[in-house]
Coordinates of C-alpha atoms and ligand atoms in Angstrom, one line a residue:
X1 CA 5.6 22.8 12.9
X2 CA 8.4 20.3 12.7
X3 CA 8.2 17.5 10.2
X4 CA 9.8 14.2 11.3
X5 CA 12.7 12.9 9.2
X6 CA 13.6 9.3 8.3
X7 CA 10.5 8.5 6.4
X8 CA 9.7 4.9 5.5
X9 CA 8.1 4.5 2.0
X10 CA 6.4 1.1 1.5
X11 CA 6.0 0.2 -2.1
X12 CA 2.7 -1.5 -2.8
X13 CA 2.4 -1.3 -6.5
X14 CA 3.0 -4.9 -7.3
X15 CA 0.1 -5.8 -5.0
X16 CA -2.3 -2.9 -4.9
X17 CA -1.5 -1.8 -8.4
X18 CA -1.2 -5.1 -10.2
X19 CA -4.3 -6.7 -8.6
X20 CA -6.4 -4.3 -10.8
X21 CA -4.7 -5.3 -14.1
X22 CA -6.9 -7.5 -16.2
X23 CA -4.1 -8.9 -18.4
X24 CA -1.9 -11.3 -16.4
X25 CA 1.5 -9.7 -15.9
X26 CA 4.2 -12.3 -16.5
X27 CA 5.9 -13.5 -13.3
X28 CA 9.4 -12.6 -14.5
X29 CA 8.2 -9.0 -15.2
X30 CA 6.9 -8.7 -11.6
X31 CA 10.2 -10.0 -10.3
X32 CA 12.2 -7.7 -12.5
X33 CA 10.1 -4.7 -11.4
X34 CA 10.6 -5.5 -7.7
X35 CA 14.3 -6.0 -8.1
X36 CA 14.6 -2.7 -10.1
X37 CA 12.8 -1.0 -7.2
X38 CA 15.1 -2.5 -4.7
X39 CA 18.0 -0.9 -6.6
X40 CA 16.4 2.6 -5.9
X41 CA 16.9 2.0 -2.2
X42 CA 13.4 1.0 -1.4
X43 CA 13.4 -1.7 1.3
X44 CA 9.8 -2.2 2.3
X45 CA 7.4 -3.9 -0.1
X46 CA 3.9 -5.2 0.1
X47 CA 4.9 -7.4 -2.8
X48 CA 1.9 -9.7 -3.5
X49 CA -1.1 -11.3 -2.0
X50 CA -1.7 -15.0 -0.9
X51 CA -5.4 -14.8 -1.8
X52 CA -7.7 -17.0 -3.7
X53 CA -6.7 -17.1 -7.4
X54 CA -10.4 -17.1 -8.2
X55 CA -10.8 -13.8 -6.4
X56 CA -7.7 -12.2 -7.8
X57 CA -6.2 -14.2 -10.6
X58 CA -3.3 -11.7 -11.0
X59 CA -1.8 -12.8 -7.7
X60 CA -1.8 -16.5 -8.5
X61 CA 2.0 -16.5 -8.8
X62 CA 2.6 -15.0 -5.3
X63 CA 5.1 -17.7 -4.2
X64 CA 7.1 -17.6 -7.4
X65 CA 7.3 -13.8 -7.2
X66 CA 8.6 -14.0 -3.6
X67 CA 11.2 -16.6 -4.5
X68 CA 12.6 -14.4 -7.4
X69 CA 13.3 -11.3 -5.3
X70 CA 16.9 -10.3 -4.5
X71 CA 17.2 -10.7 -0.8
X72 CA 19.3 -7.7 0.0
X73 CA 20.1 -6.8 3.6
X74 CA 17.3 -4.8 5.3
X75 CA 14.6 -6.0 2.9
X76 CA 11.1 -6.5 4.3
X77 CA 8.8 -8.4 1.9
X78 CA 5.3 -8.3 3.1
X79 CA 2.3 -10.0 1.6
X80 CA -1.5 -9.7 2.0
X81 CA -3.0 -12.7 3.7
X82 CA -6.8 -13.1 3.9
X83 CA -7.2 -16.3 5.7
X84 CA -5.3 -19.3 7.3
X85 CA -4.7 -20.9 3.9
X86 CA -3.1 -17.7 2.7
X87 CA -1.0 -17.6 5.8
X88 CA 0.3 -21.2 5.3
X89 CA 1.2 -20.4 1.8
X90 CA 2.9 -17.1 2.7
X91 CA 4.9 -18.8 5.5
X92 CA 6.1 -21.5 3.0
X93 CA 7.1 -18.9 0.5
X94 CA 9.3 -17.2 3.1
X95 CA 7.6 -13.9 3.5
X96 CA 8.9 -11.5 6.1
X97 CA 5.6 -10.0 7.3
X98 CA 1.9 -11.0 6.9
X99 CA -0.6 -8.3 6.4
X100 CA -4.1 -9.1 7.7
X101 CA -6.7 -6.8 6.4
X102 CA -10.3 -6.0 7.0
X103 CA -12.6 -3.2 5.9
X104 CA -14.0 -0.7 8.4
X105 CA -17.5 -1.2 6.9
X106 CA -19.5 -4.4 6.6
X107 CA -20.5 -3.8 2.9
X108 CA -16.9 -3.2 1.8
X109 CA -15.7 -6.2 3.7
X110 CA -18.4 -8.4 2.3
X111 CA -17.6 -7.4 -1.3
X112 CA -13.9 -7.7 -0.7
X113 CA -13.5 -11.0 1.1
X114 CA -17.1 -12.3 1.3
X115 CA -17.1 -12.2 5.1
X116 CA -18.5 -10.1 7.9
X117 CA -16.0 -8.0 9.9
X118 CA -16.4 -10.4 12.8
X119 CA -15.6 -13.4 10.6
X120 CA -12.5 -11.7 9.2
X121 CA -11.3 -10.8 12.7
X122 CA -12.0 -14.3 14.0
X123 CA -10.0 -15.7 11.1
X124 CA -7.0 -13.6 12.1
X125 CA -6.6 -15.7 15.2
X126 CA -5.6 -18.7 13.2
X127 CA -3.4 -16.5 11.0
X128 CA -1.7 -15.2 14.1
X129 CA -1.0 -18.7 15.3
X130 CA 0.5 -19.7 12.0
X131 CA 2.6 -16.5 12.0
X132 CA 3.8 -17.1 15.6
X133 CA 4.8 -20.7 14.7
X134 CA 6.7 -19.5 11.7
X135 CA 8.2 -16.5 13.5
X136 CA 6.6 -14.1 11.0
X137 CA 5.1 -10.9 12.4
X138 CA 1.7 -9.6 11.5
X139 CA 0.8 -6.2 10.3
X140 CA -2.8 -5.0 10.3
X141 CA -4.5 -3.0 7.6
X142 CA -7.9 -1.4 7.7
X143 CA -9.5 -0.7 4.3
X144 CA -11.9 2.2 3.7
X145 CA -10.7 3.7 7.0
X146 CA -11.5 7.3 5.9
X147 CA -14.7 6.7 4.0
X148 CA -16.5 3.9 2.2
X149 CA -18.0 4.0 -1.3
X150 CA -21.0 2.1 -0.1
X151 CA -21.5 3.6 3.4
X152 CA -20.0 7.1 3.3
X153 CA -18.2 8.6 6.3
X154 CA -16.5 6.1 8.6
X155 CA -16.5 7.0 12.3
X156 CA -13.0 6.8 13.9
X157 CA -14.5 4.6 16.7
X158 CA -15.3 2.0 14.1
X159 CA -11.7 1.9 13.0
X160 CA -10.7 1.9 16.7
X161 CA -12.8 -1.2 17.4
X162 CA -11.0 -3.1 14.7
X163 CA -7.5 -1.9 15.8
X164 CA -8.4 -3.0 19.3
X165 CA -9.0 -6.6 18.0
X166 CA -5.8 -6.5 16.0
X167 CA -3.9 -5.3 19.0
X168 CA -5.3 -8.2 21.1
X169 CA -3.6 -10.5 18.6
X170 CA -0.2 -8.8 19.3
X171 CA -0.3 -6.6 16.2
X172 CA 1.5 -3.3 17.0
X173 CA 1.6 -1.7 13.5
X174 CA -1.5 -0.9 11.5
X175 CA -2.0 0.7 8.1
X176 CA -5.0 3.0 7.6
X177 CA -6.1 2.5 4.0
X178 CA -7.9 5.2 2.1
X179 CA -9.0 2.7 -0.4
X180 CA -11.1 5.0 -2.6
X181 CA -9.4 8.4 -2.0
X182 CA -12.0 9.8 0.4
X183 CA -9.6 11.1 3.0
X184 CA -9.2 14.8 3.5
X185 CA -6.7 16.6 5.9
X186 CA -9.5 17.1 8.5
X187 CA -10.5 13.4 8.5
X188 CA -6.9 12.4 8.6
X189 CA -6.3 14.5 11.7
X190 CA -9.6 13.3 13.3
X191 CA -9.0 9.6 12.8
X192 CA -5.3 9.5 13.6
X193 CA -5.7 11.7 16.7
X194 CA -8.5 9.5 17.9
X195 CA -6.4 6.3 17.4
X196 CA -3.3 7.8 18.9
X197 CA -5.3 8.7 22.1
X198 CA -6.9 5.3 22.3
X199 CA -3.8 3.2 21.3
X200 CA -0.6 5.3 22.0
X201 CA 1.5 2.2 21.6
X202 CA 0.4 1.4 18.0
X203 CA 2.4 2.6 15.0
X204 CA 0.2 3.9 12.2
X205 CA 1.1 3.8 8.6
X206 CA -0.9 5.8 6.0
X207 CA -2.1 4.5 2.6
X208 CA -3.6 7.2 0.4
X209 CA -5.1 6.9 -3.0
X210 CA -5.1 9.9 -5.3
X211 CA -8.6 9.3 -6.5
X212 CA -9.6 12.9 -6.0
X213 CA -6.2 14.5 -6.5
X214 CA -5.3 15.1 -2.8
X215 CA -3.3 12.1 -2.0
X216 CA -0.1 14.0 -1.3
X217 CA -2.1 16.7 0.5
X218 CA -3.2 14.0 2.9
X219 CA 0.4 12.8 3.2
X220 CA 1.5 16.3 4.1
X221 CA -1.3 16.5 6.8
X222 CA 0.0 13.2 8.3
X223 CA 3.6 14.4 8.2
X224 CA 2.6 17.4 10.2
X225 CA 1.1 15.1 12.8
X226 CA 4.4 13.2 13.0
X227 CA 3.6 10.1 10.9
X228 CA 6.6 8.6 9.1
X229 CA 5.4 5.6 7.3
X230 CA 3.6 5.9 3.9
X231 CA 2.4 3.4 1.4
X232 CA 2.5 4.2 -2.3
X233 CA 2.6 2.7 -5.8
X234 CA 5.3 3.2 -8.4
X235 CA 3.8 5.2 -11.3
X236 CA 0.6 5.7 -9.3
X237 CA -0.7 2.2 -10.1
X238 CA -3.5 0.9 -8.1
X239 CA -7.1 0.6 -7.0
X240 CA -9.4 -1.8 -5.5
X241 CA -11.3 -4.3 -7.6
X242 CA -14.1 -4.3 -5.1
X243 CA -14.7 -0.6 -4.8
X244 CA -16.4 1.4 -7.6
X245 CA -14.4 4.4 -9.0
X246 CA -11.2 3.3 -7.2
X247 CA -8.0 4.6 -8.8
X248 CA -4.3 4.6 -8.1
X249 CA -2.3 5.1 -5.0
X250 CA -0.2 8.2 -4.5
X251 CA 2.7 7.6 -6.9
X252 CA 5.9 6.6 -5.1
X253 CA 8.1 8.9 -7.2
X254 CA 5.8 11.9 -6.6
X255 CA 5.9 11.1 -2.8
X256 CA 9.7 10.7 -2.9
X257 CA 10.0 14.0 -4.8
X258 CA 7.9 15.8 -2.3
X259 CA 9.8 14.3 0.7
X260 CA 13.1 15.3 -0.9
X261 CA 11.9 18.8 -1.5
X262 CA 10.8 19.0 2.2
X263 CA 14.3 18.0 3.2
X264 CA 13.0 14.6 4.5
X265 CA 15.1 11.5 3.9
X266 CA 13.6 8.2 2.8
X267 CA 16.8 6.7 1.3
X268 CA 15.4 6.4 -2.2
X269 CA 17.2 7.6 -5.4
X270 CA 14.6 9.6 -7.3
X271 CA 16.2 9.3 -10.7
X272 CA 16.4 5.6 -10.5
X273 CA 12.8 5.4 -9.2
X274 CA 11.7 7.3 -12.3
X275 CA 13.4 4.6 -14.4
X276 CA 11.5 2.0 -12.4
X277 CA 8.2 3.8 -13.2
X278 CA 9.1 3.9 -16.9
X279 CA 9.8 0.2 -16.8
X280 CA 6.4 -0.5 -15.2
X281 CA 4.8 1.7 -17.9
X282 CA 6.4 -0.4 -20.6
X283 CA 5.3 -3.7 -18.9
X284 CA 1.7 -2.5 -18.4
X285 CA 1.5 -0.9 -21.9
X286 CA -0.3 2.3 -21.0
X287 CA 0.4 5.7 -19.5
X288 CA 0.5 5.7 -15.8
X289 CA -0.8 8.6 -13.7
X290 CA 2.5 9.5 -11.9
X291 CA 3.5 13.1 -12.6
X292 CA 7.2 13.3 -11.7
X293 CA 7.9 10.3 -13.9
X294 CA 6.9 12.5 -16.8
X295 CA 8.2 16.0 -15.8
X296 CA 11.3 14.8 -13.9
X297 CA 12.6 16.6 -10.8
X298 CA 12.2 20.4 -10.7
X299 CA 15.8 21.1 -11.6
X300 CA 15.9 18.8 -14.6
X301 CA 17.3 20.9 -17.4
X302 CA 16.0 20.8 -20.9
X303 CA 17.6 22.3 -24.0
X304 CA 15.9 25.5 -25.1
X305 CA 13.5 25.1 -28.0
X306 CA 14.1 27.1 -31.1
X307 CA 10.8 28.1 -32.6
X308 CA 11.1 28.6 -36.3
X309 CA 9.0 31.7 -37.2
X310 CA 6.7 31.1 -39.9
Ligands
COA401 N1 -5.0 -18.9 -1.3 C1 -5.4 -19.7 -2.3 N2 -6.6 -20.2 -2.5 C2 -7.5 -19.9 -1.6 C3 -7.3 -19.1 -0.5 C4 -6.0 -18.5 -0.4 N3 -5.6 -17.7 0.6 N4 -8.4 -18.9 0.2 C5 -9.3 -19.7 -0.4 N5 -8.8 -20.3 -1.5 C6 -9.6 -21.2 -2.4 C7 -10.2 -22.3 -1.7 O1 -9.3 -23.4 -1.6 C8 -11.4 -22.6 -2.6 O2 -10.9 -23.3 -3.7 P1 -11.8 -24.5 -4.4 O3 -13.1 -23.8 -4.9 O4 -11.0 -25.0 -5.5 O5 -12.1 -25.4 -3.3 C9 -11.8 -21.2 -3.1 O6 -10.6 -20.4 -3.0 C10 -12.9 -20.6 -2.3 O7 -12.6 -20.7 -0.9 P2 -13.5 -20.0 0.3 O8 -12.9 -20.3 1.6 O9 -14.9 -20.5 0.1 O10 -13.3 -18.5 0.0 P3 -14.4 -17.5 -0.6 O11 -14.8 -17.9 -2.0 O12 -15.4 -17.1 0.4 O13 -13.3 -16.2 -0.8 C11 -11.4 -15.1 0.1 C12 -12.8 -15.6 0.4 C13 -11.0 -14.2 1.2 C14 -10.4 -16.3 0.0 C15 -11.4 -14.4 -1.2 O14 -12.4 -13.5 -1.3 C16 -10.1 -13.6 -1.5 O15 -9.0 -14.1 -1.6 N6 -10.2 -12.3 -1.5 C17 -9.1 -11.4 -1.7 C18 -9.6 -10.0 -1.8 C19 -8.4 -9.1 -2.0 O16 -7.3 -9.4 -2.0 N7 -8.8 -7.8 -2.2 C20 -7.9 -6.8 -2.4 C21 -7.3 -6.2 -1.2 S1 -8.0 -4.7 -0.8
ZN402 ZN1 -5.0 0.7 -1.7

């Protein structure tokens, strides 16, 4: 077994995480958090969504957030775009990549974007035109790719049929989203192998939620298969407002810690990242699920505790 090096970690906390927060997070806090995360070495962000403010009020400041981010070299700021209106707004805001997304099951797609899968895919054609005109590449994302809270198991062929349509629009990189943490190492292997056989030219990224405590186990399974791009949320923020029981993504600092301990480079400073997670916790005002942010790296030293007998 040889694990590939040069891993890309894509931070999705300010999108996937914040969309779940009821209280509106001030725009300047969102910007401060992204800029703090950039200082850790992270360069790939799914920073926000250009969605309907009625559907996700938390994302109503998408354009302002984008304009406040420090544009360091190598930065790729992506945003979720559900329809042509979102694409126009994202292009105006100067986004680097548009993420078009659809669920692998009809019931999840309906509850998420109020459309059939066919309608969503049809809409991507106009988004692709807007992207092409603005010179902004598209990235595809398939939600509930490893299981759906309404329909159960998802056949790899179903995901494949969506990827085929995305590919026809010129999309060459696709994220498989485990929206409600239903993936397991066998399903990760099954689905990615199927897709790799059918679309050898497509780059896959993996997006796991830790809903059932095996997010990092799934990352490890994907690393063994040679995958190198993983999405995660600082502090383990996250969830999907349209999927019952959804909880946070794999925590970015837990992922970075594991990669580091495996000898895999992702260019991120773990200590600084833990500071970012603490900042997010302060802003959100409640304890986040990330574990390494609490315990620190394994060789962090603590002063011995003197127990007074008594
Ligand atoms: N940005 C801003 N506003 C938008 C918009 C966008 N991308 N798309 C639609 N709107 C506005 C419309 O202008 C309209 O406003 P109005 O009522 O003032 O005229 C309203 O939203 C409804 O538009 P409509 O086209 O009928 O959309 P809808 O109500 O069927 O909702 C989506 C469809 C896709 C726009 C909406 O469900 C959505 O944004 N979902 C996002 C879901 C998401 O991000 N999920 C998390 C990711 S897993
Ligand atoms: Zn997610």
